[in-house]
Amino acid sequence: MKSLIVLLCGLIAATAVHLPGVPVDFDLEDKVLSAISDDVAQRLEQEYYTFLKTGVETPAFQKLTQQLAKAHTKKDIFTKNLPDLETRDSFVVCTLCRSVINVFIRSVREEGGELNGKDSAVLMKKIAMDVCRRMELQTEEVCEGLIDFNLPTVEYIMHNSEMDSHSFCSLFMEVSFCNTGSNPAYNWTLTVDGKVPAPTGPKSDTPTHSANDFKICQFSDIHHDPLYEPGSLAACPEPLCCQRQKSTTEGTSDAAGFWGDYRDCDLPWRSFESALDHAAKTVDCKYIYQTGDIVDHMVWGTSVKKNSEVLSKVTDQFIKVFPETRVFPCIGNHEPHPLNLFSPEGVPDEISTRWLYEHLYNDWSKWLPADTKETILKGGYYTVSPEKGFRIIALNGNDCYTDNFWLYHSGNSKIPQLQWFHDTLLAAEAAGEHVHVLNHIPSGDGTCWSVWAREYNRCITRFHKTISGIFNGHSHKDELNVHYSEQGHATAVSWNGGALTTFSYKNPNYRVYTVNPDTYDVTNHHTYIYDLNEANKKPAEQPNWFLEYEFAKEFTEDLSPAGIDKLLDDFADKPDLMRKYWRFRVTSAEPQLTSGCDRNCLAGSLCRAATTVNNQKERCEELKQRLFEALDKEPEEKDDGAAVLGALSISSLLALALAMRIGF
């Protein structure tokens, strides 16, 4: 979905021939920057609407599109999350987002608008494809696939919602100056039971590891690519590689490895088989958590048939290797076709996600009881009690995902699942049950809608005594997140199992938790990986899976929320400990270790661990300041070069501003 927005924003940018009022100094507070962005967006909107009316392609238009074609990075805009873009890029995307949505509102909703007729989709595709070619945004195949997949949903939402541009772009880009939306439908409050007093301190009663603990295995972000071809091109222009051009690439440094590749490539089947086989031989898994994203990153090449086949193939392999072990899955953002789109009930069949929910229930029913069917078919979520006193709640966290276009159809439609979550926890509390929560997208992720995350975290705080563990995926990082109450007390820990896929620049990994049999708290965990470089040197042999690290030995034996919150303090005060955490976070992958992690990188990794609502950064800022102070005290040879990076970022921003002012 992000890719489609980039294409459409490119269209608007391509029509702007004069942009007076753009500042040359971007070192401004958010309100000022937002006002400037809004002013430029209005000018862009009018420029484009004029072009749409006249169809005149001026020399200035041609020159600008040529300049823009040379100014962007093809890969980053399709593979990076919007919150990870540089500040200058955020300013441009925010400005163009506001402009393009206003143009769409005028062209789609107004009577007589150019995109209001029966041929609107044809015209939208024609324009978007022209922009793709003219601005060299991506290969024609990628652009056409994304446009074809997404246009029916985009058109429906534009006709059937009252979303304004500021609300849309605030959700799509929840970054500082762009987050100015005020639509009341997108700032609701969940009804949360208030019979239990708020916590007055951090949760600290988690037991330590004992010999009686049992094990739960987590496999996340498998991203199996059925088209993976060893020896094929691993450095391609498309968002996903390692599929083609074997005849010209095999034997060169650009060739894909046998057991996977560090570059923008997903997991070959043999590597998935190897992971399950190793776990089955190494660990006695009482339960298995599969936390989403089975389908690959070939976002322009999905289909109902392809996705369904991959989903079922992975399910069947779990059953084959672990015939006596129950698997509890949750849904990732890559499962549907088109990518990221999870529709509400009541929309036309041709743009509905119900096919996916029906398919998943058919697969998951091999492990789940029949009473989970209703909620799975309704929205891809469920609850189950595997044994007395223990409950699992598996959410469809894509309700918060800002790349899910259906979020812009209705903000209120995202309340029912969260209310069900709350009510299920309330019933579990009354029954004296301990609960594990499975949720693909961490609530503090930059692409998780902050209002949804805020209300989700209110539930976590309210039921912190009932919830014994939270298990996420999505980030492809081996990491953790601490949840805090409104008063700043640590109430829960989310454990992120990393990813089996190598996408991008990581070693395949899976996670094993030791769990207390009485409280179901996590008391330790172990991460297993194989070194991709070493594995690819021996294609005829199975990869050498090994224990990368044991959490309690490397960091702390106190895995309570209070203990992990204390660990974040240690990370801030002891940079070498933070560097160790970062190394394991990126699965000790050689390209990551070679590039290193400067002070901004370390601070970002630490902030990620302390953030579970992306616009609540108090703990993050406190820890970051302490980390910088500790880094400043290190010997000069350990300087991370953050000042240089900061200067480069500002220089790039100023260069962009100057180009926009004098380049047209």
XYZ file of C-alpha atoms in Angstrom:
664
model
C 0.000 0.000 0.000
C 2.873 2.347 0.809
C 4.207 1.651 -2.698
C 0.931 2.755 -4.288
C 0.968 6.003 -2.297
C 4.520 6.662 -3.495
C 3.374 6.163 -7.089
C 0.418 8.497 -6.646
C 2.468 11.089 -4.778
C 4.966 10.953 -7.611
C 2.167 11.889 -9.964
C 1.387 15.016 -7.986
C 5.044 15.979 -7.669
C 5.511 15.600 -11.405
C 3.020 18.411 -12.091
C 4.493 21.066 -9.824
C 6.352 23.691 -11.818
C 6.762 26.381 -9.166
C 6.969 26.118 -5.396
C 7.318 29.536 -3.776
C 7.407 29.549 -0.005
C 9.531 26.454 0.609
C 12.048 27.250 3.372
C 15.791 26.973 3.008
C 16.161 26.110 6.695
C 14.446 22.930 7.850
C 15.718 23.136 11.424
C 12.273 24.250 12.540
C 9.732 23.174 15.124
C 7.053 20.742 14.027
C 4.187 23.251 13.868
C 6.109 25.534 11.518
C 7.273 22.650 9.344
C 3.725 21.308 9.147
C 2.360 24.712 8.132
C 4.973 25.006 5.378
C 4.187 21.490 4.204
C 0.490 22.330 4.092
C 1.095 25.508 2.102
C 3.209 23.676 -0.472
C 0.658 20.861 -0.642
C -2.109 23.323 -1.515
C 0.009 24.763 -4.321
C 0.805 21.290 -5.611
C -2.854 20.377 -5.500
C -3.828 23.326 -7.664
C -0.958 22.738 -10.109
C -2.015 19.166 -10.602
C -5.698 19.905 -10.867
C -4.899 22.406 -13.603
C -2.845 19.786 -15.440
C -5.625 17.252 -15.050
C -8.069 19.704 -16.637
C -5.855 20.787 -19.555
C -3.626 17.791 -20.242
C -0.830 20.142 -21.284
C 2.680 18.734 -20.826
C 4.944 21.735 -20.549
C 8.744 21.758 -20.941
C 8.931 22.500 -17.226
C 6.864 19.370 -16.531
C 9.271 17.257 -18.599
C 12.330 18.753 -16.934
C 10.914 18.251 -13.455
C 10.033 14.621 -13.997
C 13.532 13.971 -15.325
C 14.992 15.602 -12.215
C 12.742 13.581 -9.931
C 13.653 10.376 -11.735
C 17.272 10.977 -10.739
C 16.517 12.162 -7.194
C 15.028 9.096 -5.531
C 16.179 5.660 -4.434
C 14.117 2.943 -6.037
C 14.672 0.314 -3.377
C 14.245 2.323 -0.161
C 10.824 3.748 -0.912
C 9.541 0.231 -1.541
C 11.331 -1.653 1.226
C 11.623 0.776 4.166
C 8.854 1.641 6.575
C 7.804 5.276 6.345
C 8.996 6.077 9.905
C 12.479 4.943 8.870
C 12.834 7.435 6.010
C 15.169 10.402 6.377
C 13.650 13.665 7.620
C 13.864 15.374 4.224
C 12.051 12.451 2.617
C 9.390 12.579 5.320
C 8.762 16.247 4.538
C 8.353 15.530 0.835
C 6.142 12.462 1.298
C 3.939 14.259 3.833
C 3.541 17.244 1.528
C 2.731 15.074 -1.467
C 0.377 12.898 0.562
C -1.686 15.908 1.598
C -1.750 17.113 -1.973
C -2.691 13.846 -3.666
C -5.500 13.073 -1.241
C -6.996 16.515 -1.794
C -6.827 15.991 -5.535
C -8.489 12.617 -5.190
C -11.200 14.095 -2.986
C -11.941 16.734 -5.584
C -11.711 14.380 -8.563
C -13.602 11.462 -7.046
C -16.238 12.973 -4.770
C -17.232 16.122 -6.607
C -19.934 15.768 -9.230
C -18.298 16.019 -12.626
C -14.856 15.170 -11.240
C -12.463 13.485 -13.653
C -12.311 10.361 -11.470
C -16.002 10.225 -10.724
C -17.139 8.337 -13.817
C -17.330 4.671 -14.669
C -13.877 4.732 -16.262
C -12.162 6.257 -13.229
C -10.078 3.165 -12.475
C -8.852 3.022 -16.079
C -7.799 6.666 -15.933
C -6.141 6.258 -12.534
C -4.092 3.324 -13.790
C -3.113 5.121 -16.987
C -1.851 8.113 -15.034
C -0.022 6.047 -12.415
C 1.704 3.891 -15.026
C 2.833 6.988 -16.906
C 4.345 8.342 -13.704
C 6.060 5.027 -13.033
C 7.754 5.086 -16.448
C 8.500 8.797 -16.501
C 9.999 8.928 -13.033
C 11.582 5.465 -13.096
C 9.983 4.623 -9.749
C 10.258 0.887 -10.286
C 10.169 -1.686 -13.055
C 6.996 -1.641 -15.116
C 6.061 -5.086 -13.847
C 6.219 -3.993 -10.204
C 4.256 -0.802 -10.803
C 1.535 -2.493 -12.824
C 1.098 -5.288 -10.293
C 0.750 -2.889 -7.366
C -1.600 -0.598 -9.236
C -3.840 -3.411 -10.463
C -4.064 -4.978 -7.002
C -4.790 -1.809 -5.044
C -6.930 0.394 -7.280
C -10.282 -1.364 -6.640
C -9.885 -0.886 -2.888
C -8.608 2.678 -3.227
C -11.503 3.618 -5.465
C -14.075 2.068 -3.111
C -12.659 3.818 -0.052
C -12.501 7.176 -1.800
C -16.167 6.884 -2.710
C -17.333 5.522 0.634
C -15.433 7.387 3.334
C -15.282 10.947 4.587
C -11.567 10.925 5.276
C -9.869 14.314 4.830
C -6.266 14.709 3.718
C -4.869 15.719 7.112
C -6.458 12.748 8.868
C -5.337 10.399 6.105
C -1.742 11.575 6.053
C -1.554 11.729 9.850
C -2.419 8.037 9.971
C -0.293 7.076 6.990
C 2.715 8.974 8.345
C 2.551 9.181 12.129
C 5.745 11.215 12.235
C 6.047 14.502 14.125
C 5.041 17.400 11.897
C 2.757 15.380 9.605
C 0.535 14.135 12.441
C -2.037 16.943 12.516
C -5.328 15.144 11.854
C -8.284 15.904 14.106
C -11.063 13.648 12.808
C -12.954 12.577 15.991
C -13.671 9.143 14.479
C -9.935 8.514 14.737
C -9.494 9.376 18.403
C -11.864 7.100 20.260
C -11.495 5.649 23.742
C -12.101 1.996 24.596
C -14.415 1.074 27.456
C -12.048 -0.491 30.009
C -13.173 -2.086 33.279
C -12.163 0.070 36.235
C -12.848 -2.219 39.181
C -9.164 -2.939 39.806
C -6.901 -0.088 41.009
C -4.139 1.068 38.667
C -0.694 -0.356 39.463
C 1.360 1.717 41.881
C 4.673 0.185 40.868
C 6.251 -2.045 38.217
C 5.217 -5.685 37.941
C 8.010 -7.601 39.651
C 6.644 -10.980 40.759
C 7.790 -13.096 37.791
C 9.449 -16.303 39.043
C 12.989 -17.150 38.003
C 13.914 -20.139 35.893
C 13.513 -23.608 37.414
C 13.949 -27.211 36.285
C 10.170 -27.633 36.069
C 9.726 -25.016 33.354
C 8.388 -26.137 29.977
C 9.328 -24.837 26.532
C 7.468 -22.919 23.844
C 9.033 -22.488 20.397
C 8.385 -19.377 18.314
C 8.755 -19.236 14.546
C 8.046 -15.814 13.091
C 8.164 -14.114 9.697
C 8.915 -17.200 7.648
C 8.357 -15.377 4.345
C 8.839 -18.468 2.215
C 9.553 -17.605 -1.415
C 8.389 -20.442 -3.698
C 10.326 -18.851 -6.596
C 13.689 -18.681 -4.787
C 16.447 -19.900 -7.110
C 20.045 -20.441 -5.932
C 22.468 -18.719 -8.291
C 19.909 -16.158 -9.453
C 20.320 -12.395 -9.196
C 20.411 -11.266 -5.551
C 21.044 -7.577 -6.322
C 18.038 -6.737 -8.477
C 16.076 -3.472 -8.871
C 12.790 -5.006 -7.658
C 11.754 -5.081 -3.973
C 12.432 -8.866 -3.836
C 15.314 -10.656 -5.557
C 16.861 -14.156 -5.813
C 14.346 -15.363 -8.395
C 15.650 -14.623 -11.891
C 18.591 -14.217 -14.309
C 20.443 -17.314 -13.119
C 22.045 -17.853 -16.530
C 23.912 -14.546 -16.360
C 24.506 -14.348 -12.611
C 25.467 -17.804 -11.360
C 29.037 -17.933 -10.141
C 29.299 -14.165 -9.574
C 29.102 -12.158 -6.362
C 25.549 -11.177 -7.292
C 24.357 -14.785 -7.224
C 21.882 -15.956 -4.590
C 23.165 -18.440 -2.018
C 21.909 -22.011 -1.703
C 20.589 -21.599 1.855
C 19.417 -17.998 1.473
C 20.925 -14.579 0.874
C 21.552 -11.508 3.016
C 20.211 -9.142 0.390
C 16.537 -8.433 -0.368
C 15.632 -12.097 -0.638
C 13.255 -14.386 1.218
C 13.525 -17.925 2.539
C 13.982 -20.980 0.306
C 11.911 -24.002 1.294
C 14.958 -26.093 2.229
C 15.895 -23.536 4.895
C 12.432 -23.670 6.432
C 12.593 -27.464 6.513
C 16.013 -27.245 8.145
C 14.752 -24.913 10.872
C 11.827 -27.152 11.834
C 13.961 -30.286 11.722
C 16.599 -28.728 13.961
C 14.016 -27.554 16.479
C 12.346 -30.965 16.549
C 15.671 -32.664 17.305
C 16.920 -30.055 19.760
C 13.945 -28.863 21.786
C 10.938 -30.502 23.392
C 8.371 -27.862 22.386
C 5.173 -28.211 24.372
C 3.555 -25.556 22.173
C 4.573 -23.635 19.059
C 3.749 -19.991 18.371
C 3.794 -18.913 14.730
C 3.515 -15.132 14.802
C 2.646 -14.257 11.227
C 4.024 -13.387 7.792
C 4.309 -16.678 5.952
C 4.024 -15.114 2.472
C 7.033 -13.540 0.735
C 7.887 -9.919 -0.110
C 7.029 -10.190 -3.809
C 4.356 -7.597 -3.149
C 3.567 -7.039 -6.820
C 3.177 -10.772 -7.516
C 0.692 -12.057 -4.952
C -2.565 -13.838 -5.745
C -5.248 -15.731 -3.860
C -3.965 -18.982 -5.362
C -0.275 -18.365 -4.662
C -0.811 -17.113 -1.126
C -3.196 -19.955 -0.291
C -0.762 -22.583 -1.537
C 2.128 -21.172 0.506
C 0.009 -20.852 3.653
C -1.179 -24.463 3.431
C 2.249 -25.809 2.530
C 3.768 -24.250 5.642
C 0.896 -25.535 7.801
C 1.356 -29.059 6.447
C 5.078 -28.951 7.187
C 4.471 -28.002 10.817
C 2.082 -30.952 11.101
C 4.574 -33.289 9.447
C 7.507 -32.357 11.689
C 5.519 -31.776 14.902
C 2.591 -34.220 14.646
C 1.945 -34.228 18.405
C 2.508 -30.518 19.057
C -0.199 -27.895 18.855
C 0.664 -24.806 16.856
C -0.987 -21.483 17.674
C -0.702 -19.023 14.769
C -1.608 -15.392 14.307
C -2.014 -13.456 11.097
C 0.671 -11.294 9.476
C 0.299 -8.350 7.116
C 1.700 -10.333 4.169
C -0.956 -13.032 4.199
C -3.720 -11.316 2.178
C -3.966 -10.516 -1.504
C -3.524 -7.646 -2.062
C -0.783 -7.130 0.515
C -1.742 -5.438 3.819
C -5.463 -5.114 3.029
C -7.815 -6.396 5.750
C -11.347 -5.324 4.945
C -14.215 -4.817 7.378
C -17.379 -6.841 7.054
C -20.008 -5.837 4.531
C -17.836 -4.725 1.609
C -18.164 -6.216 -1.917
C -16.801 -9.742 -2.307
C -14.191 -8.720 -4.873
C -12.401 -6.526 -2.315
C -13.198 -8.530 0.826
C -10.647 -10.392 2.963
C -13.121 -13.123 3.912
C -11.470 -15.592 1.502
C -8.308 -15.377 3.610
C -10.103 -15.891 6.912
C -11.906 -18.913 5.491
C -8.653 -20.379 4.222
C -6.850 -19.769 7.504
C -9.636 -21.344 9.520
C -9.459 -24.421 7.311
C -5.695 -24.645 7.971
C -5.787 -23.650 11.632
C -8.688 -25.953 12.494
C -6.137 -28.773 12.559
C -4.980 -27.258 15.869
C -7.894 -25.107 17.042
C -11.353 -26.057 18.346
C -14.536 -25.308 16.422
C -15.527 -22.468 18.744
C -12.743 -20.306 17.263
C -14.430 -20.266 13.859
C -16.743 -17.306 14.463
C -14.032 -14.759 15.294
C -11.539 -16.117 12.759
C -14.087 -15.687 9.962
C -15.053 -12.291 11.331
C -11.567 -10.844 11.602
C -8.740 -13.383 11.834
C -8.502 -13.514 15.646
C -9.391 -16.122 18.288
C -8.929 -17.375 21.833
C -8.297 -20.902 23.073
C -7.485 -22.602 26.376
C -4.923 -25.399 25.773
C -5.071 -26.507 29.412
C -6.848 -25.534 32.581
C -5.743 -22.174 33.922
C -4.024 -21.117 30.683
C -5.455 -19.100 27.787
C -4.019 -17.881 24.494
C -5.406 -14.818 22.707
C -4.284 -14.414 19.093
C -5.015 -10.969 17.635
C -5.121 -9.644 14.101
C -2.862 -6.682 14.780
C -3.343 -5.394 11.241
C -6.216 -3.340 12.637
C -3.492 -0.929 13.742
C -1.302 -1.179 10.632
C -1.113 2.162 8.837
C -0.308 0.403 5.542
C -3.735 -1.261 5.755
C -5.841 1.038 3.569
C -9.071 -0.104 5.223
C -8.016 1.893 8.259
C -8.867 4.991 6.208
C -12.345 3.681 5.444
C -13.425 3.868 9.088
C -11.547 4.394 12.314
C -14.436 3.133 14.411
C -14.418 -0.243 12.658
C -11.220 -1.062 14.555
C -12.918 -0.900 17.960
C -14.741 -4.300 18.005
C -11.659 -6.550 18.071
C -10.040 -4.521 20.847
C -13.265 -4.574 22.841
C -13.404 -8.353 22.359
C -9.774 -8.497 23.551
C -10.699 -6.554 26.673
C -13.778 -8.686 27.365
C -11.840 -11.917 26.862
C -9.202 -10.748 29.338
C -11.930 -9.775 31.800
C -13.413 -13.281 31.602
C -9.948 -14.825 31.963
C -9.314 -12.716 35.060
C -12.597 -13.889 36.594
C -11.689 -17.503 35.818
C -8.196 -17.164 37.337
C -6.508 -17.901 34.008
C -3.040 -16.833 32.903
C -2.918 -15.410 29.370
C -0.425 -15.320 26.515
C -1.113 -12.761 23.774
C 0.026 -13.348 20.171
C 0.128 -10.293 17.920
C 2.153 -9.962 14.729
C 2.783 -6.199 14.801
C 4.339 -4.737 17.980
C 2.146 -1.920 19.269
C 5.107 0.479 19.418
C 6.024 -0.026 15.779
C 6.145 3.211 13.812
C 3.490 1.831 11.453
C 1.045 0.882 14.242
C -1.697 3.500 14.605
C -1.031 5.286 17.905
C -4.696 5.494 18.987
C -5.136 1.735 18.595
C -1.808 1.154 20.354
C -2.768 3.498 23.182
C -6.029 1.655 23.864
C -4.317 -1.733 23.472
C -1.796 -0.675 26.094
C -4.580 0.427 28.421
C -5.808 -3.175 28.266
C -2.297 -4.459 28.962
C -2.073 -2.228 32.046
C -5.535 -3.104 33.313
C -4.890 -6.850 33.031
C -1.178 -6.885 33.812
C -1.712 -9.483 36.532
C -3.535 -11.781 34.098
C -1.189 -11.427 31.117
C 1.918 -13.577 31.528
C 3.484 -13.067 28.122
C 3.132 -11.165 24.838
C 4.719 -12.518 21.646
C 5.244 -10.461 18.488
C 6.960 -10.612 15.104
C 6.975 -8.259 12.095
C 10.190 -6.311 12.740
C 12.527 -9.186 11.770
C 14.530 -8.193 14.836
C 15.317 -10.369 17.854
C 14.175 -7.830 20.429
C 11.859 -6.935 23.282
C 9.482 -4.107 24.214
C 8.478 -2.927 27.685
C 4.855 -1.830 28.197
C 4.228 1.019 30.653
C 1.189 2.308 32.519
C 0.168 5.948 32.177
C 2.111 6.566 35.388
C 5.266 5.062 33.855
C 5.265 1.692 35.652
C 6.482 -1.343 33.690
C 3.485 -3.674 33.350
C 4.427 -6.234 30.691
C 7.107 -7.341 28.239
C 6.577 -8.179 24.572
C 9.017 -10.749 23.228
C 9.821 -10.528 19.517
C 10.990 -13.757 17.922
C 12.922 -12.193 15.037
C 12.435 -13.950 11.692
C 13.275 -17.105 9.824
C 13.649 -15.119 6.611
C 16.965 -13.454 5.802
C 15.151 -10.322 4.519
C 17.170 -8.244 4.897
C 20.754 -8.623 6.134
C 20.059 -11.133 8.886
C 20.705 -14.763 9.737
C 17.685 -17.071 9.989
C 16.604 -17.527 13.601
C 13.969 -19.064 15.817
C 13.303 -18.577 19.535
C 12.705 -21.010 22.442
C 11.103 -19.783 25.689
C 11.209 -21.454 29.081
C 7.881 -20.929 30.812
C 6.838 -21.388 34.426
C 4.181 -24.153 34.609
C 2.178 -22.391 37.333
C 2.195 -18.721 36.286
C 3.064 -19.151 32.578
C 5.592 -16.334 32.847
C 8.629 -16.379 30.555
C 11.677 -17.133 32.709
C 14.363 -17.366 29.996
C 14.772 -17.699 26.265
C 17.277 -19.086 23.787
C 17.830 -17.961 20.191
C 19.079 -20.375 17.541
C 20.605 -19.243 14.234
C 22.861 -20.402 11.463
C 25.548 -18.273 9.842
C 24.411 -17.699 6.275
C 27.896 -17.150 4.856
C 29.157 -20.412 6.314
C 26.070 -22.354 5.254
C 26.334 -21.200 1.643
C 29.929 -22.424 1.440
C 28.630 -25.973 1.958
C 25.455 -26.345 -0.102
C 25.556 -30.143 0.153
C 25.419 -30.045 3.968
C 22.690 -28.958 6.346
C 23.295 -25.533 7.901
C 25.048 -25.548 11.248
C 22.306 -24.322 13.574
C 23.702 -23.231 16.927
C 22.675 -21.438 20.106
C 23.478 -17.782 19.492
C 22.750 -16.755 23.070
C 20.787 -17.460 26.224
C 19.036 -14.358 27.518
C 19.437 -15.002 31.263
C 23.170 -15.608 30.929
C 23.887 -12.614 28.718
C 21.600 -10.014 30.301
C 19.541 -10.769 33.416
C 17.805 -13.607 35.233
C 14.989 -11.258 36.247
C 12.588 -11.358 33.284
C 9.776 -9.562 35.102
C 8.666 -6.231 33.602
C 10.501 -4.519 36.470
C 13.642 -6.539 35.759
C 13.589 -5.806 32.037
C 12.916 -2.127 32.688
C 15.989 -2.142 34.927
C 17.897 -3.796 32.073
C 17.006 -0.832 29.838
C 18.646 1.404 32.450
C 21.748 -0.780 32.223
C 21.699 -0.519 28.419
C 21.655 3.273 28.708
C 24.454 3.428 31.265
C 26.654 0.683 29.779
C 27.125 1.165 26.019
C 29.006 -2.118 25.597
C 26.008 -3.985 27.018
C 23.805 -2.086 24.595
C 26.126 -3.056 21.744
C 25.765 -6.692 22.741
C 21.963 -6.363 22.685
C 22.156 -4.771 19.226
C 24.400 -7.564 17.939
C 21.899 -10.200 18.986
C 19.039 -7.986 17.760
C 20.415 -8.266 14.204
C 21.216 -11.999 14.640
C 24.977 -11.440 14.426
C 24.700 -11.129 10.646
C 28.014 -10.333 8.986
C 26.785 -7.369 6.860
C 25.294 -5.742 9.973
C 28.407 -6.289 12.072
C 30.597 -4.930 9.282
C 28.495 -1.766 8.999
C 28.381 -1.355 12.761
C 25.965 0.631 14.898
C 26.730 4.295 15.643
C 25.292 6.250 18.568
C 22.066 7.093 16.718
C 21.639 3.442 15.806
C 22.186 2.373 19.416
C 19.753 5.008 20.661
C 17.169 3.908 18.115
C 17.448 0.281 19.202
C 17.125 1.282 22.856
C 14.155 3.567 22.182
C 12.428 0.786 20.292
C 12.639 -1.407 23.402
C 11.103 1.348 25.555
C 8.231 2.281 23.205
C 4.882 0.519 22.901
C 2.860 3.526 21.693
C 4.768 5.310 18.962
C 3.913 8.861 20.084
C 4.670 8.238 23.770
C 8.430 8.693 23.976
C 9.060 9.853 27.546
C 10.951 6.732 28.626
C 12.711 6.580 25.284
C 13.968 10.164 25.564
C 15.166 9.628 29.128
C 17.143 6.529 28.173
C 18.515 8.096 25.012
C 19.894 11.083 26.926
C 21.597 8.783 29.426
C 23.051 6.663 26.640
C 24.505 9.709 24.883
C 26.058 10.887 28.149
C 27.638 7.461 28.653
C 28.903 7.397 25.055
C 30.425 10.843 25.467
C 32.519 9.500 28.344
C 34.015 6.695 26.258
C 37.524 6.957 24.795
C 37.695 8.957 21.568
C 38.402 5.908 19.380
C 34.955 4.575 20.304
C 33.175 7.685 19.000
C 30.235 6.603 16.875
C 30.263 9.521 14.457
C 26.753 10.692 15.234
C 27.636 14.346 14.766
C 28.801 13.649 11.226
C 25.605 11.749 10.432
C 23.479 14.519 11.868
C 25.269 17.108 9.760
C 24.838 15.007 6.641
C 21.129 14.671 7.309
C 20.668 18.425 7.752
C 22.825 19.145 4.696
C 20.708 16.826 2.605
C 17.574 18.521 3.881
C 18.875 21.980 3.008
C 19.987 20.761 -0.408
C 16.503 19.456 -1.048
C 14.945 22.743 0.031
C 17.226 24.701 -2.284
C 16.512 22.342 -5.162
C 12.787 22.764 -4.642
C 13.150 26.568 -4.501
C 15.408 27.171 -7.524
C 15.282 23.970 -9.555
C 11.961 24.382 -11.363
